[in-house]
Amino acid sequence: FLRLIEQAKMGIEFIDVPMEVSMEYMNAVRCSQGVEKLINFLKFMVFLNVQKTRILSTLPPTLKKDSEMMNSKINLVLDFVMLNYKKPIKVKEVADLIDMTESYFSRFFHKSTGHRFTDFVNRIRVQRACIKLIESKDSIADISKQVGFTNLANFSRQFRRIKGLTPLAYRKKNT
């Protein structure tokens, strides 16, 4: 459990965690109250603790240099992406948001998160697509548009690269 907490300081991604199992744990936490809510949350943490993870940030948590400024800029970017992932996002638009040039922003974002900005946006879009693939009966083409991809072939390529299987295979596996 301590390993999970230490990794969380740098951001973690859980790899190959079955969506339906995670949703069951999350629903149990959401629908419970008091001590039962805490117990359900701890059960979820125990489950996540044994899952395969990947650290998202390459910066050690002890690095303090300009960390408050850096965190506030990264948080602005993350908030912007979460609010706007459904539409095209230009690097210049995000760089301007935090008063950086495009090239400096690209280096800054990669150093801060361990991801290239475009890859990060694609990961967010694919994560949202996973939810829609499970929860809706919308076509894959419609879902790709709903999460911000303008090209179905690129959506399928990015989905396969990130998830290791096609959107259709993911839907069949998880519904």
Short mmCIF file of C-alpha atoms in Angstrom, two decimals:
data_model
loop_
_atom_site.label_atom_id
_atom_site.label_comp_id
_atom_site.label_asym_id
_atom_site.label_seq_id
_atom_site.Cartn_x
_atom_site.Cartn_y
_atom_site.Cartn_z
CA PHE A 1 0.00 0.00 0.00
CA LEU A 2 2.89 2.37 0.73
CA ARG A 3 4.25 1.72 -2.78
CA LEU A 4 0.98 2.95 -4.22
CA ILE A 5 1.05 6.12 -2.11
CA GLU A 6 4.67 6.84 -3.09
CA GLN A 7 3.89 6.34 -6.77
CA ALA A 8 0.81 8.53 -6.51
CA LYS A 9 3.04 11.48 -5.60
CA MET A 10 4.35 11.39 -9.17
CA GLY A 11 1.10 10.34 -10.80
CA ILE A 12 0.30 6.78 -11.76
CA GLU A 13 -1.59 5.04 -14.50
CA PHE A 14 -3.09 1.64 -13.83
CA ILE A 15 -2.46 -0.72 -16.72
CA ASP A 16 -4.91 -3.43 -17.78
CA VAL A 17 -7.24 -2.92 -14.83
CA PRO A 18 -10.65 -4.31 -15.86
CA MET A 19 -13.03 -1.37 -16.23
CA GLU A 20 -16.02 -3.28 -14.88
CA VAL A 21 -14.18 -4.28 -11.69
CA SER A 22 -13.00 -0.71 -11.10
CA MET A 23 -16.51 0.59 -11.69
CA GLU A 24 -17.90 -1.88 -9.14
CA TYR A 25 -15.42 -0.65 -6.51
CA MET A 26 -16.12 3.00 -7.37
CA ASN A 27 -19.87 2.47 -7.20
CA ALA A 28 -19.52 0.73 -3.84
CA VAL A 29 -17.62 3.75 -2.50
CA ARG A 30 -20.05 6.23 -4.08
CA CYS A 31 -23.16 4.46 -2.77
CA SER A 32 -21.98 3.90 0.79
CA GLN A 33 -21.74 6.20 3.81
CA GLY A 34 -19.68 6.63 6.95
CA VAL A 35 -17.39 3.80 7.97
CA GLU A 36 -18.73 1.57 5.19
CA LYS A 37 -17.58 4.18 2.63
CA LEU A 38 -14.08 4.16 4.16
CA ILE A 39 -13.99 0.35 4.15
CA ASN A 40 -15.06 0.23 0.50
CA PHE A 41 -12.45 2.83 -0.40
CA LEU A 42 -9.72 0.85 1.36
CA LYS A 43 -10.81 -2.35 -0.42
CA PHE A 44 -10.45 -0.47 -3.71
CA MET A 45 -6.97 0.72 -2.70
CA VAL A 46 -5.95 -2.85 -1.79
CA PHE A 47 -7.18 -4.00 -5.22
CA LEU A 48 -5.28 -1.20 -7.00
CA ASN A 49 -2.15 -1.86 -4.97
CA VAL A 50 -1.59 -5.22 -6.68
CA GLN A 51 -2.24 -3.90 -10.21
CA LYS A 52 0.44 -3.11 -12.78
CA THR A 53 1.21 0.62 -12.79
CA ARG A 54 3.22 3.16 -14.72
CA ILE A 55 4.60 6.37 -13.20
CA LEU A 56 3.41 9.40 -15.18
CA SER A 57 5.93 12.05 -14.12
CA THR A 58 9.68 11.84 -14.49
CA LEU A 59 10.28 14.55 -11.90
CA PRO A 60 11.16 13.28 -8.42
CA PRO A 61 8.68 14.50 -5.79
CA THR A 62 11.50 16.07 -3.77
CA LEU A 63 12.41 18.51 -6.56
CA LYS A 64 11.36 21.89 -5.16
CA LYS A 65 12.78 24.32 -7.74
CA ASP A 66 9.92 26.49 -8.91
CA SER A 67 7.53 23.67 -8.06
CA GLU A 68 4.61 25.89 -7.07
CA MET A 69 4.82 27.90 -10.29
CA MET A 70 5.33 24.75 -12.32
CA ASN A 71 2.42 22.97 -10.64
CA SER A 72 0.07 25.90 -11.17
CA LYS A 73 0.99 26.06 -14.88
CA ILE A 74 0.62 22.31 -15.31
CA ASN A 75 -2.73 22.42 -13.48
CA LEU A 76 -3.92 25.18 -15.83
CA VAL A 77 -2.95 23.01 -18.80
CA LEU A 78 -4.59 19.89 -17.34
CA ASP A 79 -7.79 21.78 -16.56
CA PHE A 80 -7.81 23.27 -20.06
CA VAL A 81 -7.38 19.84 -21.67
CA MET A 82 -10.07 18.25 -19.51
CA LEU A 83 -12.51 21.01 -20.48
CA ASN A 84 -11.59 21.09 -24.18
CA TYR A 85 -10.54 17.56 -25.20
CA LYS A 86 -13.65 17.24 -27.39
CA LYS A 87 -12.42 19.89 -29.81
CA PRO A 88 -9.09 20.47 -31.59
CA ILE A 89 -6.39 21.72 -29.21
CA LYS A 90 -3.42 23.54 -30.68
CA VAL A 91 -0.09 23.57 -28.85
CA LYS A 92 0.15 27.30 -29.51
CA GLU A 93 -3.20 27.90 -27.79
CA VAL A 94 -2.07 26.07 -24.65
CA ALA A 95 1.41 27.64 -24.70
CA ASP A 96 -0.19 31.09 -24.91
CA LEU A 97 -2.42 30.19 -21.96
CA ILE A 98 0.64 29.89 -19.71
CA ASP A 99 2.77 32.55 -21.43
CA MET A 100 5.30 30.26 -23.10
CA THR A 101 6.53 29.74 -26.61
CA GLU A 102 5.42 26.52 -28.30
CA SER A 103 8.88 24.95 -28.17
CA TYR A 104 9.46 25.90 -24.52
CA PHE A 105 5.99 24.67 -23.59
CA SER A 106 6.64 21.33 -25.32
CA ARG A 107 9.87 20.82 -23.39
CA PHE A 108 8.29 22.05 -20.14
CA PHE A 109 5.28 19.75 -20.47
CA HIS A 110 7.39 16.71 -21.36
CA LYS A 111 9.81 17.33 -18.49
CA SER A 112 6.96 17.92 -16.04
CA THR A 113 4.75 14.98 -16.97
CA GLY A 114 6.91 12.50 -18.86
CA HIS A 115 4.53 12.78 -21.84
CA ARG A 116 4.53 14.73 -25.04
CA PHE A 117 1.55 17.09 -25.04
CA THR A 118 -0.16 15.53 -28.07
CA ASP A 119 0.28 12.06 -26.59
CA PHE A 120 -1.25 13.27 -23.32
CA VAL A 121 -4.28 14.72 -25.14
CA ASN A 122 -4.68 11.47 -27.10
CA ARG A 123 -4.53 9.46 -23.86
CA ILE A 124 -7.28 11.60 -22.33
CA ARG A 125 -9.39 11.19 -25.45
CA VAL A 126 -8.86 7.42 -25.53
CA GLN A 127 -9.73 7.13 -21.82
CA ARG A 128 -12.98 9.03 -22.46
CA ALA A 129 -13.65 6.84 -25.50
CA CYS A 130 -13.26 3.73 -23.33
CA ILE A 131 -16.03 4.94 -21.04
CA LYS A 132 -18.29 5.74 -23.99
CA LEU A 133 -17.56 2.38 -25.65
CA ILE A 134 -18.76 0.61 -22.52
CA GLU A 135 -21.63 2.87 -21.53
CA SER A 136 -23.18 3.73 -24.89
CA LYS A 137 -24.26 2.02 -28.07
CA ASP A 138 -22.95 4.88 -30.24
CA SER A 139 -20.92 3.87 -33.26
CA ILE A 140 -17.14 3.91 -32.99
CA ALA A 141 -17.02 6.68 -35.60
CA ASP A 142 -19.41 8.81 -33.52
CA ILE A 143 -17.47 8.17 -30.33
CA SER A 144 -14.21 9.13 -32.02
CA LYS A 145 -15.77 12.49 -32.95
CA GLN A 146 -17.32 12.94 -29.49
CA VAL A 147 -13.89 12.66 -27.82
CA GLY A 148 -12.13 15.02 -30.20
CA PHE A 149 -10.64 12.91 -32.97
CA THR A 150 -11.33 14.31 -36.43
CA ASN A 151 -10.15 11.22 -38.27
CA LEU A 152 -11.44 7.68 -37.57
CA ALA A 153 -8.24 6.02 -38.82
CA ASN A 154 -6.13 8.14 -36.47
CA PHE A 155 -8.52 7.38 -33.59
CA SER A 156 -8.21 3.65 -34.23
CA ARG A 157 -4.42 3.88 -34.53
CA GLN A 158 -4.07 5.89 -31.30
CA PHE A 159 -6.54 3.64 -29.47
CA ARG A 160 -4.63 0.52 -30.48
CA ARG A 161 -1.27 2.10 -29.53
CA ILE A 162 -2.53 3.14 -26.10
CA LYS A 163 -4.83 0.23 -25.22
CA GLY A 164 -3.25 -2.57 -27.23
CA LEU A 165 -6.46 -3.49 -29.03
CA THR A 166 -8.96 -1.92 -31.42
CA PRO A 167 -11.97 0.07 -30.17
CA LEU A 168 -14.30 -2.70 -31.35
CA ALA A 169 -12.28 -5.39 -29.56
CA TYR A 170 -12.23 -3.22 -26.43
CA ARG A 171 -16.02 -2.80 -26.57
CA LYS A 172 -16.57 -6.56 -27.04
CA LYS A 173 -14.17 -7.38 -24.20
CA ASN A 174 -15.77 -4.96 -21.74
CA THR A 175 -19.50 -5.23 -22.43
#
